mmCIF file of C-alpha atoms in Angstrom:
data_model
loop_
_atom_site.group_PDB
_atom_site.id
_atom_site.type_symbol
_atom_site.label_atom_id
_atom_site.label_comp_id
_atom_site.label_asym_id
_atom_site.label_seq_id
_atom_site.Cartn_x
_atom_site.Cartn_y
_atom_site.Cartn_z
ATOM 1 C CA GLY A 79 179.157 -48.678 64.953
ATOM 2 C CA GLN A 80 182.014 -49.052 62.407
ATOM 3 C CA GLN A 81 182.149 -52.749 62.279
ATOM 4 C CA VAL A 82 181.992 -54.778 59.084
ATOM 5 C CA MET A 83 180.291 -58.067 58.884
ATOM 6 C CA GLN A 84 181.548 -60.753 56.683
ATOM 7 C CA ILE A 85 179.819 -63.991 55.416
ATOM 8 C CA PRO A 86 180.226 -66.737 55.091
ATOM 9 C CA GLN A 87 182.753 -67.623 57.997
ATOM 10 C CA TYR A 88 183.755 -70.805 56.087
ATOM 11 C CA GLN A 89 183.590 -71.956 52.508
ATOM 12 C CA HIS A 90 184.597 -75.416 51.225
ATOM 13 C CA VAL A 91 184.610 -75.933 47.386
ATOM 14 C CA GLN A 92 185.907 -78.344 44.870
ATOM 15 C CA GLU A 93 188.743 -77.075 42.712
ATOM 16 C CA GLY A 94 187.128 -75.441 39.696
ATOM 17 C CA GLU A 95 183.913 -74.126 41.634
ATOM 18 C CA ASP A 96 183.314 -70.486 42.208
ATOM 19 C CA PHE A 97 183.540 -68.787 45.516
ATOM 20 C CA THR A 98 182.054 -65.562 46.814
ATOM 21 C CA THR A 99 182.488 -63.768 50.097
ATOM 22 C CA TYR A 100 180.264 -60.793 51.262
ATOM 23 C CA CYS A 101 181.078 -57.829 53.447
ATOM 24 C CA ASN A 102 178.342 -55.618 54.941
ATOM 25 C CA SER A 103 178.319 -52.326 56.905
ATOM 26 C CA SER A 104 175.345 -50.571 58.620
ATOM 27 C CA THR A 105 177.133 -47.263 57.801
ATOM 28 C CA THR A 106 178.351 -45.896 54.480
ATOM 29 C CA LEU A 107 181.946 -46.864 53.806
ATOM 30 C CA SER A 108 184.255 -44.236 52.360
ATOM 31 C CA ASN A 109 186.316 -47.118 50.903
ATOM 32 C CA ILE A 110 186.672 -50.982 51.290
ATOM 33 C CA GLN A 111 189.867 -52.834 51.018
ATOM 34 C CA TRP A 112 190.265 -56.612 50.497
ATOM 35 C CA TYR A 113 193.211 -58.770 51.939
ATOM 36 C CA LYS A 114 194.179 -62.274 51.529
ATOM 37 C CA GLN A 115 195.929 -64.156 54.467
ATOM 38 C CA ARG A 116 197.407 -67.602 53.634
ATOM 39 C CA PRO A 117 197.531 -70.117 56.361
ATOM 40 C CA GLY A 118 200.294 -69.161 58.823
ATOM 41 C CA GLY A 119 200.890 -65.974 56.870
ATOM 42 C CA HIS A 120 200.164 -62.172 57.080
ATOM 43 C CA PRO A 121 197.432 -60.205 55.348
ATOM 44 C CA VAL A 122 198.467 -59.198 51.897
ATOM 45 C CA PHE A 123 196.468 -56.343 50.080
ATOM 46 C CA LEU A 124 194.374 -57.293 47.060
ATOM 47 C CA ILE A 125 192.441 -54.137 46.256
ATOM 48 C CA GLN A 126 190.787 -50.993 47.349
ATOM 49 C CA LEU A 127 187.321 -49.869 46.135
ATOM 50 C CA VAL A 128 186.221 -46.267 46.536
ATOM 51 C CA LYS A 129 183.480 -45.436 44.151
ATOM 52 C CA SER A 130 179.871 -46.428 44.407
ATOM 53 C CA GLY A 131 179.046 -49.275 42.050
ATOM 54 C CA GLU A 132 182.751 -49.970 41.321
ATOM 55 C CA VAL A 133 183.715 -53.220 39.807
ATOM 56 C CA LYS A 134 187.348 -54.265 39.598
ATOM 57 C CA LYS A 135 188.797 -57.562 38.148
ATOM 58 C CA GLN A 136 192.177 -59.223 38.931
ATOM 59 C CA LYS A 137 192.285 -62.310 36.619
ATOM 60 C CA ARG A 138 189.976 -64.646 38.232
ATOM 61 C CA LEU A 139 188.857 -62.350 41.130
ATOM 62 C CA THR A 140 186.148 -59.659 40.814
ATOM 63 C CA PHE A 141 185.484 -57.154 43.389
ATOM 64 C CA GLN A 142 182.430 -55.126 43.645
ATOM 65 C CA PHE A 143 181.358 -52.146 45.846
ATOM 66 C CA GLY A 144 177.601 -51.682 46.267
ATOM 67 C CA GLU A 145 175.731 -48.660 45.114
ATOM 68 C CA ALA A 146 175.106 -47.378 48.392
ATOM 69 C CA LYS A 147 178.623 -48.115 49.660
ATOM 70 C CA LYS A 148 177.436 -50.326 52.402
ATOM 71 C CA ASN A 149 178.393 -53.676 51.043
ATOM 72 C CA SER A 150 181.114 -55.232 49.090
ATOM 73 C CA SER A 151 181.815 -58.733 47.597
ATOM 74 C CA LEU A 152 184.769 -60.797 46.340
ATOM 75 C CA HIS A 153 184.045 -63.545 43.653
ATOM 76 C CA ILE A 154 186.583 -66.037 42.571
ATOM 77 C CA THR A 155 185.861 -67.876 39.337
ATOM 78 C CA ALA A 156 187.014 -71.397 38.971
ATOM 79 C CA THR A 157 188.927 -71.774 42.193
ATOM 80 C CA GLN A 158 192.402 -73.292 42.384
ATOM 81 C CA THR A 159 194.381 -74.804 45.349
ATOM 82 C CA THR A 160 196.486 -71.580 45.507
ATOM 83 C CA ASP A 161 193.379 -69.662 46.398
ATOM 84 C CA VAL A 162 193.308 -71.365 49.730
ATOM 85 C CA GLY A 163 193.418 -68.854 52.652
ATOM 86 C CA THR A 164 191.238 -66.389 54.561
ATOM 87 C CA TYR A 165 189.736 -63.412 52.680
ATOM 88 C CA PHE A 166 189.215 -60.332 54.738
ATOM 89 C CA CYS A 167 187.291 -57.041 53.965
ATOM 90 C CA ALA A 168 188.440 -54.018 55.777
ATOM 91 C CA ARG A 169 187.177 -50.529 56.106
ATOM 92 C CA GLY A 170 189.747 -47.862 55.821
ATOM 93 C CA ILE A 171 188.980 -44.705 57.919
ATOM 94 C CA TYR A 172 191.023 -41.753 56.711
ATOM 95 C CA GLY A 173 191.086 -38.011 57.351
ATOM 96 C CA THR A 174 191.598 -37.680 60.973
ATOM 97 C CA SER A 175 191.894 -41.192 61.735
ATOM 98 C CA TYR A 176 195.178 -41.733 60.004
ATOM 99 C CA GLY A 177 194.150 -44.798 58.192
ATOM 100 C CA LYS A 178 193.369 -47.515 60.652
ATOM 101 C CA LEU A 179 191.735 -50.626 59.256
ATOM 102 C CA THR A 180 188.755 -52.273 60.762
ATOM 103 C CA PHE A 181 188.578 -55.810 59.546
ATOM 104 C CA GLY A 182 185.644 -58.173 58.986
ATOM 105 C CA GLN A 183 185.793 -61.628 60.598
ATOM 106 C CA GLY A 184 187.038 -63.138 57.321
ATOM 107 C CA THR A 185 185.980 -66.081 55.174
ATOM 108 C CA ILE A 186 188.199 -69.159 55.386
ATOM 109 C CA LEU A 187 188.274 -70.700 51.941
ATOM 110 C CA THR A 188 189.407 -74.369 51.515
ATOM 111 C CA VAL A 189 189.762 -75.907 48.254
ATOM 112 C CA HIS A 190 189.701 -79.640 47.542
ATOM 113 C CA PRO A 191 191.606 -80.866 44.559
ATOM 114 C CA GLU B 449 210.580 -55.504 46.543
ATOM 115 C CA PRO B 450 210.674 -53.638 49.877
ATOM 116 C CA GLU B 451 208.891 -55.310 52.841
ATOM 117 C CA VAL B 452 208.113 -54.720 56.374
ATOM 118 C CA THR B 453 210.248 -57.074 58.670
ATOM 119 C CA GLN B 454 209.493 -58.129 62.295
ATOM 120 C CA THR B 455 211.583 -59.788 65.028
ATOM 121 C CA PRO B 456 211.466 -62.091 66.758
ATOM 122 C CA SER B 457 208.995 -64.517 64.827
ATOM 123 C CA HIS B 458 208.075 -66.171 68.094
ATOM 124 C CA GLN B 459 208.277 -64.929 71.487
ATOM 125 C CA VAL B 460 207.398 -67.053 74.586
ATOM 126 C CA THR B 461 207.244 -65.118 77.835
ATOM 127 C CA GLN B 462 205.972 -65.610 81.464
ATOM 128 C CA MET B 463 203.098 -63.729 82.705
ATOM 129 C CA GLY B 464 203.950 -60.389 84.271
ATOM 130 C CA GLN B 465 206.991 -60.101 82.157
ATOM 131 C CA GLU B 466 207.878 -57.382 79.697
ATOM 132 C CA VAL B 467 208.123 -57.861 76.113
ATOM 133 C CA ILE B 468 209.487 -55.655 73.018
ATOM 134 C CA LEU B 469 208.347 -56.656 69.623
ATOM 135 C CA ARG B 470 210.294 -55.049 66.973
ATOM 136 C CA CYS B 471 209.433 -53.843 63.373
ATOM 137 C CA VAL B 472 211.263 -52.269 60.518
ATOM 138 C CA PRO B 473 208.762 -50.529 58.201
ATOM 139 C CA ILE B 474 209.252 -49.822 54.527
ATOM 140 C CA SER B 475 211.781 -46.939 54.399
ATOM 141 C CA ASN B 476 209.721 -44.294 52.693
ATOM 142 C CA HIS B 477 206.490 -45.001 54.558
ATOM 143 C CA LEU B 478 205.262 -42.439 57.027
ATOM 144 C CA TYR B 479 202.312 -44.148 58.769
ATOM 145 C CA PHE B 480 202.871 -47.165 61.009
ATOM 146 C CA TYR B 481 200.533 -49.466 62.695
ATOM 147 C CA TRP B 482 200.344 -52.552 65.158
ATOM 148 C CA TYR B 483 197.615 -55.008 64.799
ATOM 149 C CA ARG B 484 196.919 -58.009 66.728
ATOM 150 C CA GLN B 485 195.252 -61.552 65.697
ATOM 151 C CA ILE B 486 194.215 -63.862 68.257
ATOM 152 C CA LEU B 487 194.412 -67.458 66.914
ATOM 153 C CA GLY B 488 191.517 -67.972 64.439
ATOM 154 C CA GLN B 489 190.068 -64.549 64.897
ATOM 155 C CA LYS B 490 190.030 -61.387 63.007
ATOM 156 C CA VAL B 491 192.774 -58.900 62.655
ATOM 157 C CA GLU B 492 192.329 -56.121 65.300
ATOM 158 C CA PHE B 493 193.696 -52.637 65.333
ATOM 159 C CA LEU B 494 195.781 -51.556 68.272
ATOM 160 C CA VAL B 495 197.697 -48.253 67.410
ATOM 161 C CA SER B 496 198.512 -46.078 64.681
ATOM 162 C CA PHE B 497 201.699 -43.720 64.710
ATOM 163 C CA TYR B 498 202.599 -40.601 62.588
ATOM 164 C CA ASN B 499 204.933 -37.885 62.822
ATOM 165 C CA ASN B 500 206.554 -39.499 65.887
ATOM 166 C CA GLU B 501 203.487 -39.655 67.924
ATOM 167 C CA ILE B 502 200.460 -41.873 68.462
ATOM 168 C CA SER B 503 197.605 -40.747 66.245
ATOM 169 C CA GLU B 504 194.975 -43.224 67.276
ATOM 170 C CA LYS B 505 194.653 -46.213 69.596
ATOM 171 C CA SER B 506 192.015 -48.837 70.271
ATOM 172 C CA GLU B 507 190.463 -49.872 73.657
ATOM 173 C CA ILE B 508 192.859 -52.774 73.545
ATOM 174 C CA PHE B 509 195.788 -50.387 73.717
ATOM 175 C CA ASP B 510 195.850 -49.714 77.488
ATOM 176 C CA ASP B 511 198.544 -48.462 79.647
ATOM 177 C CA GLN B 512 200.400 -51.690 79.499
ATOM 178 C CA PHE B 513 201.216 -51.025 75.976
ATOM 179 C CA SER B 514 203.492 -48.452 74.298
ATOM 180 C CA VAL B 515 205.112 -47.670 70.991
ATOM 181 C CA GLU B 516 208.231 -46.024 69.966
ATOM 182 C CA ARG B 517 210.196 -45.153 66.910
ATOM 183 C CA PRO B 518 213.463 -44.694 68.557
ATOM 184 C CA ASP B 519 216.010 -44.401 65.644
ATOM 185 C CA GLY B 520 214.198 -43.430 62.405
ATOM 186 C CA SER B 521 213.902 -47.071 61.113
ATOM 187 C CA ASN B 522 212.701 -49.378 64.028
ATOM 188 C CA PHE B 523 209.071 -49.199 65.194
ATOM 189 C CA THR B 524 208.599 -51.019 68.536
ATOM 190 C CA LEU B 525 205.571 -52.317 70.554
ATOM 191 C CA LYS B 526 206.244 -52.788 74.187
ATOM 192 C CA ILE B 527 203.893 -54.675 76.648
ATOM 193 C CA ARG B 528 204.939 -53.795 80.050
ATOM 194 C CA SER B 529 203.416 -56.702 82.215
ATOM 195 C CA THR B 530 202.045 -59.326 79.818
ATOM 196 C CA LYS B 531 198.772 -61.255 80.564
ATOM 197 C CA LEU B 532 197.727 -64.546 79.316
ATOM 198 C CA GLU B 533 195.207 -62.903 77.021
ATOM 199 C CA ASP B 534 198.013 -60.956 75.298
ATOM 200 C CA SER B 535 199.068 -64.218 73.490
ATOM 201 C CA ALA B 536 198.413 -63.515 69.824
ATOM 202 C CA MET B 537 200.137 -62.679 66.513
ATOM 203 C CA TYR B 538 201.010 -59.129 66.483
ATOM 204 C CA PHE B 539 201.533 -57.572 62.980
ATOM 205 C CA CYS B 540 203.311 -54.318 62.227
ATOM 206 C CA ALA B 541 202.205 -52.582 59.037
ATOM 207 C CA SER B 542 203.142 -49.432 57.183
ATOM 208 C CA ARG B 543 201.588 -47.046 54.567
ATOM 209 C CA ARG B 544 202.998 -44.712 52.026
ATOM 210 C CA PRO B 545 202.795 -40.920 52.384
ATOM 211 C CA PRO B 546 199.340 -39.414 51.789
ATOM 212 C CA GLY B 547 198.337 -38.592 48.207
ATOM 213 C CA GLN B 548 199.453 -41.932 46.891
ATOM 214 C CA ALA B 549 196.889 -43.979 44.605
ATOM 215 C CA ASN B 550 196.175 -46.719 47.209
ATOM 216 C CA ASN B 551 195.876 -46.551 50.916
ATOM 217 C CA GLU B 552 197.317 -50.106 51.014
ATOM 218 C CA GLN B 553 198.870 -51.231 54.129
ATOM 219 C CA PHE B 554 201.961 -53.390 54.104
ATOM 220 C CA PHE B 555 202.056 -56.083 56.692
ATOM 221 C CA GLY B 556 205.041 -57.645 58.242
ATOM 222 C CA PRO B 557 205.191 -61.536 58.774
ATOM 223 C CA GLY B 558 204.124 -61.055 62.523
ATOM 224 C CA THR B 559 205.326 -62.014 65.922
ATOM 225 C CA ARG B 560 203.702 -64.809 67.613
ATOM 226 C CA LEU B 561 203.629 -63.971 71.324
ATOM 227 C CA THR B 562 202.909 -66.791 73.676
ATOM 228 C CA VAL B 563 202.343 -65.744 77.414
ATOM 229 C CA LEU B 564 202.585 -68.743 79.962
#
């Protein structure tokens, strides 16, 4: 139905390596949001993508929304230990749904110094 | 910078007891949410609240759950008779009025509920 699937579940990298997490949906997404949750913390909004094929950058983070609006990715270049945490994609449903978020399973990123 | 606050940070209760989790959303926000996260799992939607009433709820949000905004600032989640499987981190979130650029939700730090 309205689930979003996220892979991989875990990613262990050496500091300086790149990292990518992928989010997929069987149905078209009106938008996709990305959140980061540090260990023991709460989800913190990173970005929202709305347009087909959209690419947005935040320093070392690059977010993409697929042309068909059924998938999205987050890529981190040259990871740092401060990037550790769980990265969630979430589909936002608006209109009559008042904006509930349906989260993916998340990708847990660990960075070895 | 304004933030969502939640109390208590940790609540331990006996099975069958009632608990009330409290949240103070950001003051000019109009949409309020409760989510839960069982340890090691994804964040799950429980309920959304707008204009002083529930706008949507998930299958998890059964008759044991209720929400209130009693005084225009607090937003509470009540679990009437807790079960072991209610043990989780409960996050409150709020969102700006419609028409804003982002639909970003601001999450509170969470209340860890442990049911014994």
